[in-house]
Backbone as JSON, one array per atom type, in Angstrom:
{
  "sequence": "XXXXXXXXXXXXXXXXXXXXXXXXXXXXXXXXXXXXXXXXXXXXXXXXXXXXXXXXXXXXXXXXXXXXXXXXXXXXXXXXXXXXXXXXXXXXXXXXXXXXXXXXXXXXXXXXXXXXXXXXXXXXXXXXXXXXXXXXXXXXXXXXXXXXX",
  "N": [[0.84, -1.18, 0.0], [0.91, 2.19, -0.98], [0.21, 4.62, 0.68], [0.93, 3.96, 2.85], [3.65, 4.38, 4.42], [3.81, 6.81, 5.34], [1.88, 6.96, 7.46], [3.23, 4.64, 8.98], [5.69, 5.59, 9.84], [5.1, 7.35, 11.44], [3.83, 5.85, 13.51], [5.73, 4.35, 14.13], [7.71, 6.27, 14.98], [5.6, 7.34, 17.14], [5.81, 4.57, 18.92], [8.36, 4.82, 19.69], [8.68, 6.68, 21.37], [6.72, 6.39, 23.15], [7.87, 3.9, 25.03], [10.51, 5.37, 25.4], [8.87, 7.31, 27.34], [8.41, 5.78, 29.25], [10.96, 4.46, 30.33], [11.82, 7.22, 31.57], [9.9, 7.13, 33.5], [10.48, 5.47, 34.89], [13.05, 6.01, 35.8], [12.55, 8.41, 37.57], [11.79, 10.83, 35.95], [9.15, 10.7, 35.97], [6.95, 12.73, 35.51], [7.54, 14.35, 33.03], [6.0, 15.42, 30.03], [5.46, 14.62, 26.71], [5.29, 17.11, 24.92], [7.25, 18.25, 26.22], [9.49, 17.57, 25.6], [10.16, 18.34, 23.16], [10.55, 20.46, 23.52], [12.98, 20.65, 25.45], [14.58, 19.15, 23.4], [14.83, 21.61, 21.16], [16.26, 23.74, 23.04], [18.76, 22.07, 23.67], [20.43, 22.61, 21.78], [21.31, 24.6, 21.38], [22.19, 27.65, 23.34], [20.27, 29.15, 25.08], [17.2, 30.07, 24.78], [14.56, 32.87, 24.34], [11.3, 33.27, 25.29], [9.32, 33.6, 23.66], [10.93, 32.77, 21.25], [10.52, 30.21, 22.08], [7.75, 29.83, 21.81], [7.56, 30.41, 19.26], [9.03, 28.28, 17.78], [7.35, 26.02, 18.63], [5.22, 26.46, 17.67], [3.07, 28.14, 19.28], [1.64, 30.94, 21.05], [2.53, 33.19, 22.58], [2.57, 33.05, 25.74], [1.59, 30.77, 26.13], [4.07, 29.59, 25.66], [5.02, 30.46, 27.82], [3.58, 29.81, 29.95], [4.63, 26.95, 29.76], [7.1, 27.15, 29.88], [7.04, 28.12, 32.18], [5.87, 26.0, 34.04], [8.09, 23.76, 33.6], [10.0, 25.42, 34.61], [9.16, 25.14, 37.47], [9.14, 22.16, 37.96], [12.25, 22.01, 37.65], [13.56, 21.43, 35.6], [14.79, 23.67, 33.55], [16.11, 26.8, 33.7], [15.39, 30.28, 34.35], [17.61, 33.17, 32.91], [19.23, 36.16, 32.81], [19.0, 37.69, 29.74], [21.43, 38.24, 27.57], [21.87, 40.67, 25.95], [19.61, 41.78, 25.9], [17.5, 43.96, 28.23], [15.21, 43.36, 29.06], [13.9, 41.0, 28.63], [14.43, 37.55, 29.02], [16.37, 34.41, 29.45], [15.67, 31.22, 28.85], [17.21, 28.22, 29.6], [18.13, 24.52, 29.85], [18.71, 23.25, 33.13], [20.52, 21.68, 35.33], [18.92, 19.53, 35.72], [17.03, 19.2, 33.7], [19.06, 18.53, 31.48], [20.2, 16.29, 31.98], [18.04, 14.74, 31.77], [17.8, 14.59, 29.27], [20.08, 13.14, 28.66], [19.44, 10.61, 29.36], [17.33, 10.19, 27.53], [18.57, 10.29, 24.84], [20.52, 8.1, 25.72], [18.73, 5.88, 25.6], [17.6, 6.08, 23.36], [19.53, 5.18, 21.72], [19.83, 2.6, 22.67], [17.39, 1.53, 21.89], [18.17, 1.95, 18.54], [19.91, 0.1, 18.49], [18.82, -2.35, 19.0], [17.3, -2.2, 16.72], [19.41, -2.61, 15.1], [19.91, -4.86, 15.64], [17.57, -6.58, 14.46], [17.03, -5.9, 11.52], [19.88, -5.5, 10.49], [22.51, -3.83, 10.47], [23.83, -2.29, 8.03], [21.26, -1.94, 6.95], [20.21, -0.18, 8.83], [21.81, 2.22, 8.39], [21.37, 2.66, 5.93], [18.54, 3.02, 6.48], [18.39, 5.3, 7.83], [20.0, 7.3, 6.61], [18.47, 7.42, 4.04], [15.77, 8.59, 5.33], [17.12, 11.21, 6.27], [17.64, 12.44, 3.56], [14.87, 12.1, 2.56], [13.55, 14.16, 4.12], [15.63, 16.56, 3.79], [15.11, 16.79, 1.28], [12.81, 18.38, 0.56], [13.66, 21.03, 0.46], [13.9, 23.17, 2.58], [14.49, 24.16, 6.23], [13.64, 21.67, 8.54], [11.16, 21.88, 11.44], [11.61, 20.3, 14.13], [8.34, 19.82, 15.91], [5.61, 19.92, 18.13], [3.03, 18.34, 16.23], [0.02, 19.82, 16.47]],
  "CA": [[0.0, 0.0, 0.0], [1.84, 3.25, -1.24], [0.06, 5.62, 1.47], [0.91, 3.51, 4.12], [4.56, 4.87, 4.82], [3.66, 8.05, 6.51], [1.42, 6.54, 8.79], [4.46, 3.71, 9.15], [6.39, 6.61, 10.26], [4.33, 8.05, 12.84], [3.74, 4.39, 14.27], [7.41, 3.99, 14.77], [8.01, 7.12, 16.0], [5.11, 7.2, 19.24], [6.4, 3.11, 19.68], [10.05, 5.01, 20.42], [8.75, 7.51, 22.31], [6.03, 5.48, 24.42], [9.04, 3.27, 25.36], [11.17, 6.3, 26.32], [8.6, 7.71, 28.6], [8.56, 4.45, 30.42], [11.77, 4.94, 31.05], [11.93, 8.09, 32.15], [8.97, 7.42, 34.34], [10.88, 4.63, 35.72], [14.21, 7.04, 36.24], [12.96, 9.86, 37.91], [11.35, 11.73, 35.38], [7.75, 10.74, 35.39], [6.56, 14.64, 35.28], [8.02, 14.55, 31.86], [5.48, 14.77, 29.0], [5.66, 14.63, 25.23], [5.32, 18.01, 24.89], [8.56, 19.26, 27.1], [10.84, 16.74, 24.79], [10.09, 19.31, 22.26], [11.55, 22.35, 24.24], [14.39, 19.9, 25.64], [15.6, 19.27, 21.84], [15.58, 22.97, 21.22], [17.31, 24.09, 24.05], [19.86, 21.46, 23.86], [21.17, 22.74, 20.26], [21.79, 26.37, 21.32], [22.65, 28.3, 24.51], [19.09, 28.85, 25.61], [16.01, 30.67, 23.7], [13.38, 33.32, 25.21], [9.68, 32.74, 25.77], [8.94, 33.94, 22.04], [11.34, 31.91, 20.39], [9.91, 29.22, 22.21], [6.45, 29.71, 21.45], [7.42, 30.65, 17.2], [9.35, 27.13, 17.29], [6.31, 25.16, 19.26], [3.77, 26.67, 17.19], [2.18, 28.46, 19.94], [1.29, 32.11, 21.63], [3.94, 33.45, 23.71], [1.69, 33.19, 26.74], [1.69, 29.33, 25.97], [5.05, 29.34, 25.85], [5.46, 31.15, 29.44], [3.25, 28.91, 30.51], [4.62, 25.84, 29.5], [8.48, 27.19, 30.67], [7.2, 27.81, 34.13], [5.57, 24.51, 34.43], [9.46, 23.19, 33.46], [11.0, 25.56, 35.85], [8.76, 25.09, 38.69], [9.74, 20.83, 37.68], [13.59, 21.64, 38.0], [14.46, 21.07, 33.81], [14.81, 24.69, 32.83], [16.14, 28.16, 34.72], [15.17, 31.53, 33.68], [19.04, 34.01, 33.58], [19.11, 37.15, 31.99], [19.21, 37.98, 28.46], [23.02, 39.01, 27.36], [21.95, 41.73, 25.13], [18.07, 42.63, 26.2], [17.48, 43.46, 29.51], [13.79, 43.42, 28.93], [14.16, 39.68, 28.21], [15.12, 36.44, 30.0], [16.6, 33.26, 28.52], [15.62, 30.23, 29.28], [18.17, 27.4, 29.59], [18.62, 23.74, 30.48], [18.98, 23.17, 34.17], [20.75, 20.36, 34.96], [17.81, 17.66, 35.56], [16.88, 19.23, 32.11], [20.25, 17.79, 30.52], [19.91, 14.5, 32.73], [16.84, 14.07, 31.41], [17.98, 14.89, 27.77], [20.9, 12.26, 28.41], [18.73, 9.29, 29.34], [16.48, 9.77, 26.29], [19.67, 10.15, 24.23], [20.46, 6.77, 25.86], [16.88, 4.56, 25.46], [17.27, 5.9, 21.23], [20.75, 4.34, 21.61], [19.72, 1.19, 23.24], [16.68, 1.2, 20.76], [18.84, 1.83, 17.79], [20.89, -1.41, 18.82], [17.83, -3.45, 18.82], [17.14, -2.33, 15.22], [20.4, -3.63, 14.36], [19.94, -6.63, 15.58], [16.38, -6.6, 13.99], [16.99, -5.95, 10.51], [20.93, -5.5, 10.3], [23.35, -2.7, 10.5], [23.57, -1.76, 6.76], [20.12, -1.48, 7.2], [19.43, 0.81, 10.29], [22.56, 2.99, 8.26], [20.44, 3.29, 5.0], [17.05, 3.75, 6.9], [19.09, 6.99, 8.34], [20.37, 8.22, 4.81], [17.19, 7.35, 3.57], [15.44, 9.7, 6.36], [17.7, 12.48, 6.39], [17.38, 12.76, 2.14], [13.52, 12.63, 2.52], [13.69, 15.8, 5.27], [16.2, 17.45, 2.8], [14.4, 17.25, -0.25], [11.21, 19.51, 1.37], [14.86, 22.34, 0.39], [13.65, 24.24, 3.9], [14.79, 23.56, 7.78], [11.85, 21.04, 9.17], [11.79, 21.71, 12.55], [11.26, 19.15, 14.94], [7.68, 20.0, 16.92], [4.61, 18.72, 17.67], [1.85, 18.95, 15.57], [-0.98, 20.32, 17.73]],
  "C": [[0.89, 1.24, 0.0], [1.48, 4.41, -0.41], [0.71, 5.3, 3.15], [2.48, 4.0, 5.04], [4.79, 5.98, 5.82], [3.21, 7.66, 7.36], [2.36, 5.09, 9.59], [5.47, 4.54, 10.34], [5.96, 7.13, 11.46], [3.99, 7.24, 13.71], [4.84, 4.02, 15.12], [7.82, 5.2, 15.9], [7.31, 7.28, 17.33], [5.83, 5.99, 19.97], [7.35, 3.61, 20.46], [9.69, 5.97, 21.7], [7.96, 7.07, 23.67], [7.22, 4.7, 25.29], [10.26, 4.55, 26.01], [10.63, 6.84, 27.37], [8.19, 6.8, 29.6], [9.53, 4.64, 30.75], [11.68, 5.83, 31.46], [11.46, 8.48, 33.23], [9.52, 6.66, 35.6], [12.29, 5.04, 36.47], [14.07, 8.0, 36.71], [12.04, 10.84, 37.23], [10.46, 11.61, 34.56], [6.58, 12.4, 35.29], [6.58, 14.97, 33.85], [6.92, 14.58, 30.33], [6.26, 15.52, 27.57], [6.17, 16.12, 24.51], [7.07, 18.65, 24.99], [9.95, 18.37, 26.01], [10.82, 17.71, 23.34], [11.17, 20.69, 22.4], [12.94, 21.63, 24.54], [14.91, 19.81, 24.48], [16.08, 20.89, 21.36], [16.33, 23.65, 22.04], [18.97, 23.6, 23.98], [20.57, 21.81, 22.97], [21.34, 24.18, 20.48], [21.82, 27.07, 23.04], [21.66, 29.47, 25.13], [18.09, 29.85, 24.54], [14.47, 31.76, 25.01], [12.37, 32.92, 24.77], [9.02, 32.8, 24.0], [9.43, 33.15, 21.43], [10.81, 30.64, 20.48], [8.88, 28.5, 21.65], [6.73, 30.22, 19.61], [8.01, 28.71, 17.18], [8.42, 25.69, 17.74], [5.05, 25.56, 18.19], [2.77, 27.21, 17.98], [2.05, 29.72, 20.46], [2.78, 31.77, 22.58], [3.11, 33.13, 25.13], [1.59, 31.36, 27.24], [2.67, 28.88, 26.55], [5.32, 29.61, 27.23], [5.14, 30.13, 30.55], [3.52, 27.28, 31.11], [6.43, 25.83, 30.33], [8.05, 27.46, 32.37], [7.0, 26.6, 34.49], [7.08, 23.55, 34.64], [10.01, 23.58, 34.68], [10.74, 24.99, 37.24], [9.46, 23.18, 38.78], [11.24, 21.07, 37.79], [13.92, 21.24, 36.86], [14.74, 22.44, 33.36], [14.94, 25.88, 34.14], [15.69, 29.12, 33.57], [17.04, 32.33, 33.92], [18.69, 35.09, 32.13], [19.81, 37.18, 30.87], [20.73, 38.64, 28.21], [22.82, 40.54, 26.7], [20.39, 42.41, 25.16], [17.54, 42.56, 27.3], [15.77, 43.73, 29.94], [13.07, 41.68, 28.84], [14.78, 38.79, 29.15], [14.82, 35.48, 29.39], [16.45, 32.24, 29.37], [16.43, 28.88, 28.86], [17.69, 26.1, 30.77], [19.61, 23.63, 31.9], [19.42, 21.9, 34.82], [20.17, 19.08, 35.38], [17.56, 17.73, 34.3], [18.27, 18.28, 31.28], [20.52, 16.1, 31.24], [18.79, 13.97, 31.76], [17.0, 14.08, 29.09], [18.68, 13.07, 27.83], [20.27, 10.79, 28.33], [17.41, 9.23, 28.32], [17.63, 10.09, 24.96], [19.76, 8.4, 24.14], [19.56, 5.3, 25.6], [16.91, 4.97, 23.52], [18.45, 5.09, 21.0], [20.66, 3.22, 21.7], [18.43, 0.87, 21.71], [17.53, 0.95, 19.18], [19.55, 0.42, 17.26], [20.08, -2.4, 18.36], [17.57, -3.47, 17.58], [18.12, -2.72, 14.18], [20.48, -4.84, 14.64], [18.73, -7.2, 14.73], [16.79, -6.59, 12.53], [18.75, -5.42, 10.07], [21.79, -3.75, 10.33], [23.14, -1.94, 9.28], [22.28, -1.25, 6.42], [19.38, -0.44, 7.56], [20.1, 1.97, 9.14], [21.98, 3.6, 6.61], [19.26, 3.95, 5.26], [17.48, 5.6, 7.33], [19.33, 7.69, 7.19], [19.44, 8.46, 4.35], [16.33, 8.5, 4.22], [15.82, 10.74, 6.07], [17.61, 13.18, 4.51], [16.08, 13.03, 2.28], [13.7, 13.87, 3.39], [14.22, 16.66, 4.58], [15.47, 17.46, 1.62], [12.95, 18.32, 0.36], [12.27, 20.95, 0.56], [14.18, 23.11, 1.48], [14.12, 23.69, 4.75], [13.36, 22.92, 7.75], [12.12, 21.31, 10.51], [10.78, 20.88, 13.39], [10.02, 19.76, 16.39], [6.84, 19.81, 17.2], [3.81, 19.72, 17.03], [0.51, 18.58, 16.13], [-2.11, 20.05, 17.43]]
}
């Protein structure tokens, strides 16, 4: 069935992530939803982002966003520290349960990963990735990684 790939795709991907927030729930960091693994990936790739950037790369109202970073801070994954260059502004950054909690879902795609080499072979997993990363590039724009609401 030639439609069936996308929804293939989106199958695989909750499986990985259901399975990560078992772990996480089972490490410590059952508080954690779906959502906040969103803000944790952006954060982790840059040296923190205010409430706006947040809410343009979530897809949501700044107000959302405020909302959704206090909920973090008040949880212990995310500080507020002042803006370097706007002192009207405050950046929000990975706090370090936030980067704990990054590392052990780092770790559970690693351990998963493994299993898919044992599952359908190395050469395999290392095309499905090429394969992946060419579909994402051909779109010619950034995709950025967030949910769709």
């Amino acid at each position: 069935m030639a439609a069936e790939i996308p929804a293939l795709l989106a199958m695989a991907f909750r499986s990985v992530m259901d399975e990560v927030h078992e772990h996480l729930a089972a490490e410590g960091f059952g508080d954690v939803r779906p959502a906040h693994g969103f803000v944790f990936q952006y954060l982790s790739h840059r040296e923190g982002a205010t409430a706006v950037e947040l809410g343009q790369h979530l897809g949501v109202t700044k107000q959302a966003a405020v909302q959704l970073v206090d909920e973090l801070e008040q949880r212990g994954y995310v500080e507020r520290r002042p803006h370097p260059t706007d002192g009207r502004s405050r950046m929000v950054v990975l706090a370090p349960r936030g980067w704990a909690c990054v590392e052990r879902v780092v770790a559970v795609w690693t351990e998963i990963e493994r299993r898919w080499v044992d599952l359908i072979g190395a050469d395999q997993v290392h095309r499905l990735r090429a394969d992946l990363r060419a579909i994402v590039a051909e779109s010619g724009q950034p995709v950025a990684l967030r949910p769709v609401w």
